[in-house]
Amino acid sequence: LREWHPQVPIIAVTATATEKVSNDIVDKLQLKNVQTFKATFARDNLAIGVTLSEEKMDRLMTYLRHVPGSGIIYMRSRKKVEQLARYLNQQQIVSDYYHGGLNMKTRMRVQQEWIDNKSRIIVCTNAFGMGVDKPDVRFVIHCDLPPSIEEYYQEAGRAGRDGRPATANVIINYG
């Protein structure tokens, strides 16, 4: 685009880019006269925690039964995502699942139903989330650790975008 239309203004927007990623964006897009607008990563309304449990599933179910509202549960495996969504529905917790192995039509439907609050919880891999701006997400739970702190913070930051209290929690097995 830069070669074909060198005078066209270009904007690059990201919520959680590190300085290295920001520099790469400027370089790869050949941005000129760059202005950067940056806010703090601190989110006063977002409580971040880690829960250690001998029984991860029991702890997750207790949490879901006591914390109201819409949420996201991240896992690393497509198979686990599908299994957990089925289990939650069996427990009367309306859920759906999302991962990169689903066709585009299904992914769009699942995402829209969750945004429209037809599903309370979306169980997903990291394929879910880019461009999703649902303001009333009350919690994000990681049942598996993401590969980097940047990825964790980006995913956790999908909770509480409306400024109301929200939680991001990692549930870790021990024992």
mmCIF file with all atom_site columns, C-alpha atoms in Angstrom:
data_model
loop_
_atom_site.group_PDB
_atom_site.id
_atom_site.type_symbol
_atom_site.label_atom_id
_atom_site.label_alt_id
_atom_site.label_comp_id
_atom_site.label_asym_id
_atom_site.label_entity_id
_atom_site.label_seq_id
_atom_site.pdbx_PDB_ins_code
_atom_site.Cartn_x
_atom_site.Cartn_y
_atom_site.Cartn_z
_atom_site.occupancy
_atom_site.B_iso_or_equiv
_atom_site.pdbx_formal_charge
_atom_site.auth_seq_id
_atom_site.auth_comp_id
_atom_site.auth_asym_id
_atom_site.auth_atom_id
_atom_site.pdbx_PDB_model_num
ATOM 1   C CA . LEU A 1 1   ? 0.000   0.000   0.000  1.00 0.00 ? 1   LEU A CA 1
ATOM 2   C CA . ARG A 1 2   ? 2.807   2.392   0.864  1.00 0.00 ? 2   ARG A CA 1
ATOM 3   C CA . GLU A 1 3   ? 4.388   1.801   -2.574 1.00 0.00 ? 3   GLU A CA 1
ATOM 4   C CA . TRP A 1 4   ? 1.145   2.327   -4.498 1.00 0.00 ? 4   TRP A CA 1
ATOM 5   C CA . HIS A 1 5   ? -0.167  5.262   -2.446 1.00 0.00 ? 5   HIS A CA 1
ATOM 6   C CA . PRO A 1 6   ? 2.750   6.912   -0.645 1.00 0.00 ? 6   PRO A CA 1
ATOM 7   C CA . GLN A 1 7   ? 0.720   9.946   0.477  1.00 0.00 ? 7   GLN A CA 1
ATOM 8   C CA . VAL A 1 8   ? -2.164  8.030   2.083  1.00 0.00 ? 8   VAL A CA 1
ATOM 9   C CA . PRO A 1 9   ? -2.163  8.417   5.896  1.00 0.00 ? 9   PRO A CA 1
ATOM 10  C CA . ILE A 1 10  ? -1.817  5.183   7.857  1.00 0.00 ? 10  ILE A CA 1
ATOM 11  C CA . ILE A 1 11  ? -2.785  4.556   11.460 1.00 0.00 ? 11  ILE A CA 1
ATOM 12  C CA . ALA A 1 12  ? -1.744  1.572   13.549 1.00 0.00 ? 12  ALA A CA 1
ATOM 13  C CA . VAL A 1 13  ? -3.672  0.827   16.729 1.00 0.00 ? 13  VAL A CA 1
ATOM 14  C CA . THR A 1 14  ? -2.929  -1.750  19.404 1.00 0.00 ? 14  THR A CA 1
ATOM 15  C CA . ALA A 1 15  ? -3.920  -2.112  23.035 1.00 0.00 ? 15  ALA A CA 1
ATOM 16  C CA . THR A 1 16  ? -0.927  -3.862  24.563 1.00 0.00 ? 16  THR A CA 1
ATOM 17  C CA . ALA A 1 17  ? 2.120   -3.698  22.314 1.00 0.00 ? 17  ALA A CA 1
ATOM 18  C CA . THR A 1 18  ? 5.553   -3.818  23.892 1.00 0.00 ? 18  THR A CA 1
ATOM 19  C CA . GLU A 1 19  ? 8.117   -1.223  22.790 1.00 0.00 ? 19  GLU A CA 1
ATOM 20  C CA . LYS A 1 20  ? 9.757   -3.803  20.506 1.00 0.00 ? 20  LYS A CA 1
ATOM 21  C CA . VAL A 1 21  ? 6.422   -4.600  18.826 1.00 0.00 ? 21  VAL A CA 1
ATOM 22  C CA . SER A 1 22  ? 5.627   -0.886  18.478 1.00 0.00 ? 22  SER A CA 1
ATOM 23  C CA . ASN A 1 23  ? 8.978   -0.320  16.771 1.00 0.00 ? 23  ASN A CA 1
ATOM 24  C CA . ASP A 1 24  ? 8.343   -3.269  14.433 1.00 0.00 ? 24  ASP A CA 1
ATOM 25  C CA . ILE A 1 25  ? 4.949   -1.801  13.490 1.00 0.00 ? 25  ILE A CA 1
ATOM 26  C CA . VAL A 1 26  ? 6.520   1.554   12.617 1.00 0.00 ? 26  VAL A CA 1
ATOM 27  C CA . ASP A 1 27  ? 9.242   -0.182  10.604 1.00 0.00 ? 27  ASP A CA 1
ATOM 28  C CA . LYS A 1 28  ? 7.074   -2.695  8.708  1.00 0.00 ? 28  LYS A CA 1
ATOM 29  C CA . LEU A 1 29  ? 4.365   -0.154  7.850  1.00 0.00 ? 29  LEU A CA 1
ATOM 30  C CA . GLN A 1 30  ? 7.005   2.457   6.967  1.00 0.00 ? 30  GLN A CA 1
ATOM 31  C CA . LEU A 1 31  ? 5.200   5.025   9.105  1.00 0.00 ? 31  LEU A CA 1
ATOM 32  C CA . LYS A 1 32  ? 6.364   8.639   8.833  1.00 0.00 ? 32  LYS A CA 1
ATOM 33  C CA . ASN A 1 33  ? 5.914   11.498  11.341 1.00 0.00 ? 33  ASN A CA 1
ATOM 34  C CA . VAL A 1 34  ? 4.903   8.978   13.995 1.00 0.00 ? 34  VAL A CA 1
ATOM 35  C CA . GLN A 1 35  ? 2.865   10.144  16.955 1.00 0.00 ? 35  GLN A CA 1
ATOM 36  C CA . THR A 1 36  ? 2.435   7.626   19.760 1.00 0.00 ? 36  THR A CA 1
ATOM 37  C CA . PHE A 1 37  ? -0.358  7.825   22.317 1.00 0.00 ? 37  PHE A CA 1
ATOM 38  C CA . LYS A 1 38  ? 0.207   5.539   25.258 1.00 0.00 ? 38  LYS A CA 1
ATOM 39  C CA . ALA A 1 39  ? -1.741  4.979   28.454 1.00 0.00 ? 39  ALA A CA 1
ATOM 40  C CA . THR A 1 40  ? -0.783  3.030   31.532 1.00 0.00 ? 40  THR A CA 1
ATOM 41  C CA . PHE A 1 41  ? -1.280  -0.717  31.672 1.00 0.00 ? 41  PHE A CA 1
ATOM 42  C CA . ALA A 1 42  ? -2.756  -0.279  35.175 1.00 0.00 ? 42  ALA A CA 1
ATOM 43  C CA . ARG A 1 43  ? -6.455  -1.090  35.404 1.00 0.00 ? 43  ARG A CA 1
ATOM 44  C CA . ASP A 1 44  ? -7.863  -0.159  38.805 1.00 0.00 ? 44  ASP A CA 1
ATOM 45  C CA . ASN A 1 45  ? -11.075 -2.081  38.154 1.00 0.00 ? 45  ASN A CA 1
ATOM 46  C CA . LEU A 1 46  ? -9.316  -5.349  37.262 1.00 0.00 ? 46  LEU A CA 1
ATOM 47  C CA . ALA A 1 47  ? -8.355  -7.686  40.103 1.00 0.00 ? 47  ALA A CA 1
ATOM 48  C CA . ILE A 1 48  ? -5.691  -10.151 38.986 1.00 0.00 ? 48  ILE A CA 1
ATOM 49  C CA . GLY A 1 49  ? -5.103  -13.347 40.925 1.00 0.00 ? 49  GLY A CA 1
ATOM 50  C CA . VAL A 1 50  ? -3.775  -16.880 40.956 1.00 0.00 ? 50  VAL A CA 1
ATOM 51  C CA . THR A 1 51  ? -5.632  -19.760 42.572 1.00 0.00 ? 51  THR A CA 1
ATOM 52  C CA . LEU A 1 52  ? -3.776  -22.902 43.597 1.00 0.00 ? 52  LEU A CA 1
ATOM 53  C CA . SER A 1 53  ? -5.999  -25.948 43.850 1.00 0.00 ? 53  SER A CA 1
ATOM 54  C CA . GLU A 1 54  ? -5.628  -29.695 44.076 1.00 0.00 ? 54  GLU A CA 1
ATOM 55  C CA . GLU A 1 55  ? -8.870  -29.958 42.104 1.00 0.00 ? 55  GLU A CA 1
ATOM 56  C CA . LYS A 1 56  ? -8.840  -27.380 39.312 1.00 0.00 ? 56  LYS A CA 1
ATOM 57  C CA . MET A 1 57  ? -12.293 -28.337 37.983 1.00 0.00 ? 57  MET A CA 1
ATOM 58  C CA . ASP A 1 58  ? -13.939 -28.141 41.412 1.00 0.00 ? 58  ASP A CA 1
ATOM 59  C CA . ARG A 1 59  ? -12.407 -24.719 41.995 1.00 0.00 ? 59  ARG A CA 1
ATOM 60  C CA . LEU A 1 60  ? -13.531 -23.528 38.560 1.00 0.00 ? 60  LEU A CA 1
ATOM 61  C CA . MET A 1 61  ? -17.105 -24.704 39.154 1.00 0.00 ? 61  MET A CA 1
ATOM 62  C CA . THR A 1 62  ? -17.251 -23.005 42.570 1.00 0.00 ? 62  THR A CA 1
ATOM 63  C CA . TYR A 1 63  ? -16.020 -19.790 41.008 1.00 0.00 ? 63  TYR A CA 1
ATOM 64  C CA . LEU A 1 64  ? -18.539 -19.915 38.141 1.00 0.00 ? 64  LEU A CA 1
ATOM 65  C CA . ARG A 1 65  ? -21.447 -20.595 40.493 1.00 0.00 ? 65  ARG A CA 1
ATOM 66  C CA . HIS A 1 66  ? -20.579 -17.627 42.716 1.00 0.00 ? 66  HIS A CA 1
ATOM 67  C CA . VAL A 1 67  ? -19.389 -14.988 40.273 1.00 0.00 ? 67  VAL A CA 1
ATOM 68  C CA . PRO A 1 68  ? -22.149 -13.566 38.071 1.00 0.00 ? 68  PRO A CA 1
ATOM 69  C CA . GLY A 1 69  ? -21.839 -12.193 34.574 1.00 0.00 ? 69  GLY A CA 1
ATOM 70  C CA . SER A 1 70  ? -20.243 -12.934 31.277 1.00 0.00 ? 70  SER A CA 1
ATOM 71  C CA . GLY A 1 71  ? -16.794 -14.504 31.068 1.00 0.00 ? 71  GLY A CA 1
ATOM 72  C CA . ILE A 1 72  ? -14.016 -16.042 29.038 1.00 0.00 ? 72  ILE A CA 1
ATOM 73  C CA . ILE A 1 73  ? -12.140 -19.223 29.921 1.00 0.00 ? 73  ILE A CA 1
ATOM 74  C CA . TYR A 1 74  ? -8.847  -19.735 28.090 1.00 0.00 ? 74  TYR A CA 1
ATOM 75  C CA . MET A 1 75  ? -7.263  -23.148 27.571 1.00 0.00 ? 75  MET A CA 1
ATOM 76  C CA . ARG A 1 76  ? -4.391  -24.268 25.332 1.00 0.00 ? 76  ARG A CA 1
ATOM 77  C CA . SER A 1 77  ? -6.035  -27.313 23.690 1.00 0.00 ? 77  SER A CA 1
ATOM 78  C CA . ARG A 1 78  ? -8.940  -27.429 21.232 1.00 0.00 ? 78  ARG A CA 1
ATOM 79  C CA . LYS A 1 79  ? -10.012 -30.783 22.659 1.00 0.00 ? 79  LYS A CA 1
ATOM 80  C CA . LYS A 1 80  ? -10.067 -29.437 26.244 1.00 0.00 ? 80  LYS A CA 1
ATOM 81  C CA . VAL A 1 81  ? -12.004 -26.341 25.111 1.00 0.00 ? 81  VAL A CA 1
ATOM 82  C CA . GLU A 1 82  ? -14.750 -28.485 23.570 1.00 0.00 ? 82  GLU A CA 1
ATOM 83  C CA . GLN A 1 83  ? -14.859 -30.867 26.553 1.00 0.00 ? 83  GLN A CA 1
ATOM 84  C CA . LEU A 1 84  ? -15.122 -28.043 29.091 1.00 0.00 ? 84  LEU A CA 1
ATOM 85  C CA . ALA A 1 85  ? -17.900 -26.233 27.194 1.00 0.00 ? 85  ALA A CA 1
ATOM 86  C CA . ARG A 1 86  ? -19.920 -29.469 27.024 1.00 0.00 ? 86  ARG A CA 1
ATOM 87  C CA . TYR A 1 87  ? -19.343 -30.104 30.736 1.00 0.00 ? 87  TYR A CA 1
ATOM 88  C CA . LEU A 1 88  ? -20.401 -26.566 31.696 1.00 0.00 ? 88  LEU A CA 1
ATOM 89  C CA . ASN A 1 89  ? -23.624 -26.910 29.695 1.00 0.00 ? 89  ASN A CA 1
ATOM 90  C CA . GLN A 1 90  ? -24.336 -30.215 31.461 1.00 0.00 ? 90  GLN A CA 1
ATOM 91  C CA . GLN A 1 91  ? -23.960 -28.261 34.730 1.00 0.00 ? 91  GLN A CA 1
ATOM 92  C CA . GLN A 1 92  ? -26.532 -25.669 33.526 1.00 0.00 ? 92  GLN A CA 1
ATOM 93  C CA . ILE A 1 93  ? -23.889 -23.017 32.816 1.00 0.00 ? 93  ILE A CA 1
ATOM 94  C CA . VAL A 1 94  ? -24.681 -21.781 29.299 1.00 0.00 ? 94  VAL A CA 1
ATOM 95  C CA . SER A 1 95  ? -21.421 -21.909 27.360 1.00 0.00 ? 95  SER A CA 1
ATOM 96  C CA . ASP A 1 96  ? -19.989 -22.299 23.901 1.00 0.00 ? 96  ASP A CA 1
ATOM 97  C CA . TYR A 1 97  ? -16.496 -22.893 22.550 1.00 0.00 ? 97  TYR A CA 1
ATOM 98  C CA . TYR A 1 98  ? -14.229 -21.189 20.047 1.00 0.00 ? 98  TYR A CA 1
ATOM 99  C CA . HIS A 1 99  ? -10.958 -22.275 18.473 1.00 0.00 ? 99  HIS A CA 1
ATOM 100 C CA . GLY A 1 100 ? -9.093  -22.011 15.185 1.00 0.00 ? 100 GLY A CA 1
ATOM 101 C CA . GLY A 1 101 ? -10.331 -25.403 13.986 1.00 0.00 ? 101 GLY A CA 1
ATOM 102 C CA . LEU A 1 102 ? -13.892 -24.146 13.575 1.00 0.00 ? 102 LEU A CA 1
ATOM 103 C CA . ASN A 1 103 ? -15.035 -22.840 10.213 1.00 0.00 ? 103 ASN A CA 1
ATOM 104 C CA . MET A 1 104 ? -15.464 -19.068 9.852  1.00 0.00 ? 104 MET A CA 1
ATOM 105 C CA . LYS A 1 105 ? -19.265 -19.187 9.868  1.00 0.00 ? 105 LYS A CA 1
ATOM 106 C CA . THR A 1 106 ? -19.314 -21.117 13.151 1.00 0.00 ? 106 THR A CA 1
ATOM 107 C CA . ARG A 1 107 ? -16.724 -18.829 14.755 1.00 0.00 ? 107 ARG A CA 1
ATOM 108 C CA . MET A 1 108 ? -18.734 -15.746 13.773 1.00 0.00 ? 108 MET A CA 1
ATOM 109 C CA . ARG A 1 109 ? -21.962 -17.265 15.155 1.00 0.00 ? 109 ARG A CA 1
ATOM 110 C CA . VAL A 1 110 ? -20.366 -18.346 18.447 1.00 0.00 ? 110 VAL A CA 1
ATOM 111 C CA . GLN A 1 111 ? -18.723 -14.957 18.939 1.00 0.00 ? 111 GLN A CA 1
ATOM 112 C CA . GLN A 1 112 ? -21.928 -13.024 18.171 1.00 0.00 ? 112 GLN A CA 1
ATOM 113 C CA . GLU A 1 113 ? -24.069 -15.191 20.447 1.00 0.00 ? 113 GLU A CA 1
ATOM 114 C CA . TRP A 1 114 ? -21.621 -14.561 23.279 1.00 0.00 ? 114 TRP A CA 1
ATOM 115 C CA . ILE A 1 115 ? -21.538 -10.801 22.594 1.00 0.00 ? 115 ILE A CA 1
ATOM 116 C CA . ASP A 1 116 ? -25.371 -10.822 22.585 1.00 0.00 ? 116 ASP A CA 1
ATOM 117 C CA . ASN A 1 117 ? -25.339 -12.678 25.952 1.00 0.00 ? 117 ASN A CA 1
ATOM 118 C CA . LYS A 1 118 ? -26.998 -15.797 24.536 1.00 0.00 ? 118 LYS A CA 1
ATOM 119 C CA . SER A 1 119 ? -24.010 -17.687 25.973 1.00 0.00 ? 119 SER A CA 1
ATOM 120 C CA . ARG A 1 120 ? -22.713 -16.665 29.390 1.00 0.00 ? 120 ARG A CA 1
ATOM 121 C CA . ILE A 1 121 ? -19.252 -18.131 28.901 1.00 0.00 ? 121 ILE A CA 1
ATOM 122 C CA . ILE A 1 122 ? -17.012 -18.684 25.932 1.00 0.00 ? 122 ILE A CA 1
ATOM 123 C CA . VAL A 1 123 ? -14.376 -21.382 26.414 1.00 0.00 ? 123 VAL A CA 1
ATOM 124 C CA . CYS A 1 124 ? -11.591 -20.793 23.926 1.00 0.00 ? 124 CYS A CA 1
ATOM 125 C CA . THR A 1 125 ? -8.026  -21.034 22.796 1.00 0.00 ? 125 THR A CA 1
ATOM 126 C CA . ASN A 1 126 ? -5.978  -17.928 22.085 1.00 0.00 ? 126 ASN A CA 1
ATOM 127 C CA . ALA A 1 127 ? -7.576  -17.898 18.612 1.00 0.00 ? 127 ALA A CA 1
ATOM 128 C CA . PHE A 1 128 ? -10.382 -15.919 20.282 1.00 0.00 ? 128 PHE A CA 1
ATOM 129 C CA . GLY A 1 129 ? -10.243 -12.296 21.249 1.00 0.00 ? 129 GLY A CA 1
ATOM 130 C CA . MET A 1 130 ? -8.585  -10.162 18.598 1.00 0.00 ? 130 MET A CA 1
ATOM 131 C CA . GLY A 1 131 ? -10.957 -7.326  17.767 1.00 0.00 ? 131 GLY A CA 1
ATOM 132 C CA . VAL A 1 132 ? -13.566 -8.413  20.309 1.00 0.00 ? 132 VAL A CA 1
ATOM 133 C CA . ASP A 1 133 ? -14.680 -5.496  22.443 1.00 0.00 ? 133 ASP A CA 1
ATOM 134 C CA . LYS A 1 134 ? -17.437 -6.753  24.735 1.00 0.00 ? 134 LYS A CA 1
ATOM 135 C CA . PRO A 1 135 ? -17.527 -4.190  27.550 1.00 0.00 ? 135 PRO A CA 1
ATOM 136 C CA . ASP A 1 136 ? -19.390 -6.243  30.185 1.00 0.00 ? 136 ASP A CA 1
ATOM 137 C CA . VAL A 1 137 ? -16.988 -9.173  30.604 1.00 0.00 ? 137 VAL A CA 1
ATOM 138 C CA . ARG A 1 138 ? -16.836 -9.708  34.368 1.00 0.00 ? 138 ARG A CA 1
ATOM 139 C CA . PHE A 1 139 ? -14.106 -12.356 34.408 1.00 0.00 ? 139 PHE A CA 1
ATOM 140 C CA . VAL A 1 140 ? -11.345 -14.007 32.426 1.00 0.00 ? 140 VAL A CA 1
ATOM 141 C CA . ILE A 1 141 ? -10.045 -17.336 33.689 1.00 0.00 ? 141 ILE A CA 1
ATOM 142 C CA . HIS A 1 142 ? -6.931  -19.103 32.461 1.00 0.00 ? 142 HIS A CA 1
ATOM 143 C CA . CYS A 1 143 ? -7.045  -22.841 33.112 1.00 0.00 ? 143 CYS A CA 1
ATOM 144 C CA . ASP A 1 144 ? -3.705  -23.196 31.345 1.00 0.00 ? 144 ASP A CA 1
ATOM 145 C CA . LEU A 1 145 ? -0.846  -20.711 31.455 1.00 0.00 ? 145 LEU A CA 1
ATOM 146 C CA . PRO A 1 146 ? -0.300  -18.689 28.270 1.00 0.00 ? 146 PRO A CA 1
ATOM 147 C CA . PRO A 1 147 ? 3.187   -18.770 26.729 1.00 0.00 ? 147 PRO A CA 1
ATOM 148 C CA . SER A 1 148 ? 4.070   -15.172 27.645 1.00 0.00 ? 148 SER A CA 1
ATOM 149 C CA . ILE A 1 149 ? 3.185   -12.464 30.134 1.00 0.00 ? 149 ILE A CA 1
ATOM 150 C CA . GLU A 1 150 ? 2.243   -10.177 27.231 1.00 0.00 ? 150 GLU A CA 1
ATOM 151 C CA . GLU A 1 151 ? -0.285  -12.716 25.933 1.00 0.00 ? 151 GLU A CA 1
ATOM 152 C CA . TYR A 1 152 ? -1.656  -13.218 29.454 1.00 0.00 ? 152 TYR A CA 1
ATOM 153 C CA . TYR A 1 153 ? -2.115  -9.500  30.033 1.00 0.00 ? 153 TYR A CA 1
ATOM 154 C CA . GLN A 1 154 ? -3.755  -8.985  26.642 1.00 0.00 ? 154 GLN A CA 1
ATOM 155 C CA . GLU A 1 155 ? -6.228  -11.806 27.304 1.00 0.00 ? 155 GLU A CA 1
ATOM 156 C CA . ALA A 1 156 ? -6.852  -10.783 30.932 1.00 0.00 ? 156 ALA A CA 1
ATOM 157 C CA . GLY A 1 157 ? -7.480  -7.226  29.765 1.00 0.00 ? 157 GLY A CA 1
ATOM 158 C CA . ARG A 1 158 ? -10.628 -8.316  27.963 1.00 0.00 ? 158 ARG A CA 1
ATOM 159 C CA . ALA A 1 159 ? -12.397 -8.204  31.335 1.00 0.00 ? 159 ALA A CA 1
ATOM 160 C CA . GLY A 1 160 ? -13.945 -5.025  32.694 1.00 0.00 ? 160 GLY A CA 1
ATOM 161 C CA . ARG A 1 161 ? -13.613 -2.787  29.660 1.00 0.00 ? 161 ARG A CA 1
ATOM 162 C CA . ASP A 1 162 ? -16.741 -0.969  30.841 1.00 0.00 ? 162 ASP A CA 1
ATOM 163 C CA . GLY A 1 163 ? -14.784 0.298   33.862 1.00 0.00 ? 163 GLY A CA 1
ATOM 164 C CA . ARG A 1 164 ? -16.775 -1.800  36.342 1.00 0.00 ? 164 ARG A CA 1
ATOM 165 C CA . PRO A 1 165 ? -15.082 -4.314  38.669 1.00 0.00 ? 165 PRO A CA 1
ATOM 166 C CA . ALA A 1 166 ? -13.830 -7.469  36.966 1.00 0.00 ? 166 ALA A CA 1
ATOM 167 C CA . THR A 1 167 ? -11.408 -10.291 37.677 1.00 0.00 ? 167 THR A CA 1
ATOM 168 C CA . ALA A 1 168 ? -8.680  -12.152 35.837 1.00 0.00 ? 168 ALA A CA 1
ATOM 169 C CA . ASN A 1 169 ? -7.690  -15.393 37.477 1.00 0.00 ? 169 ASN A CA 1
ATOM 170 C CA . VAL A 1 170 ? -5.302  -18.231 36.693 1.00 0.00 ? 170 VAL A CA 1
ATOM 171 C CA . ILE A 1 171 ? -6.240  -21.581 38.218 1.00 0.00 ? 171 ILE A CA 1
ATOM 172 C CA . ILE A 1 172 ? -3.218  -23.819 38.709 1.00 0.00 ? 172 ILE A CA 1
ATOM 173 C CA . ASN A 1 173 ? -3.172  -27.441 39.832 1.00 0.00 ? 173 ASN A CA 1
ATOM 174 C CA . TYR A 1 174 ? -0.757  -28.381 42.551 1.00 0.00 ? 174 TYR A CA 1
ATOM 175 C CA . GLY A 1 175 ? -0.150  -31.617 44.338 1.00 0.00 ? 175 GLY A CA 1
#
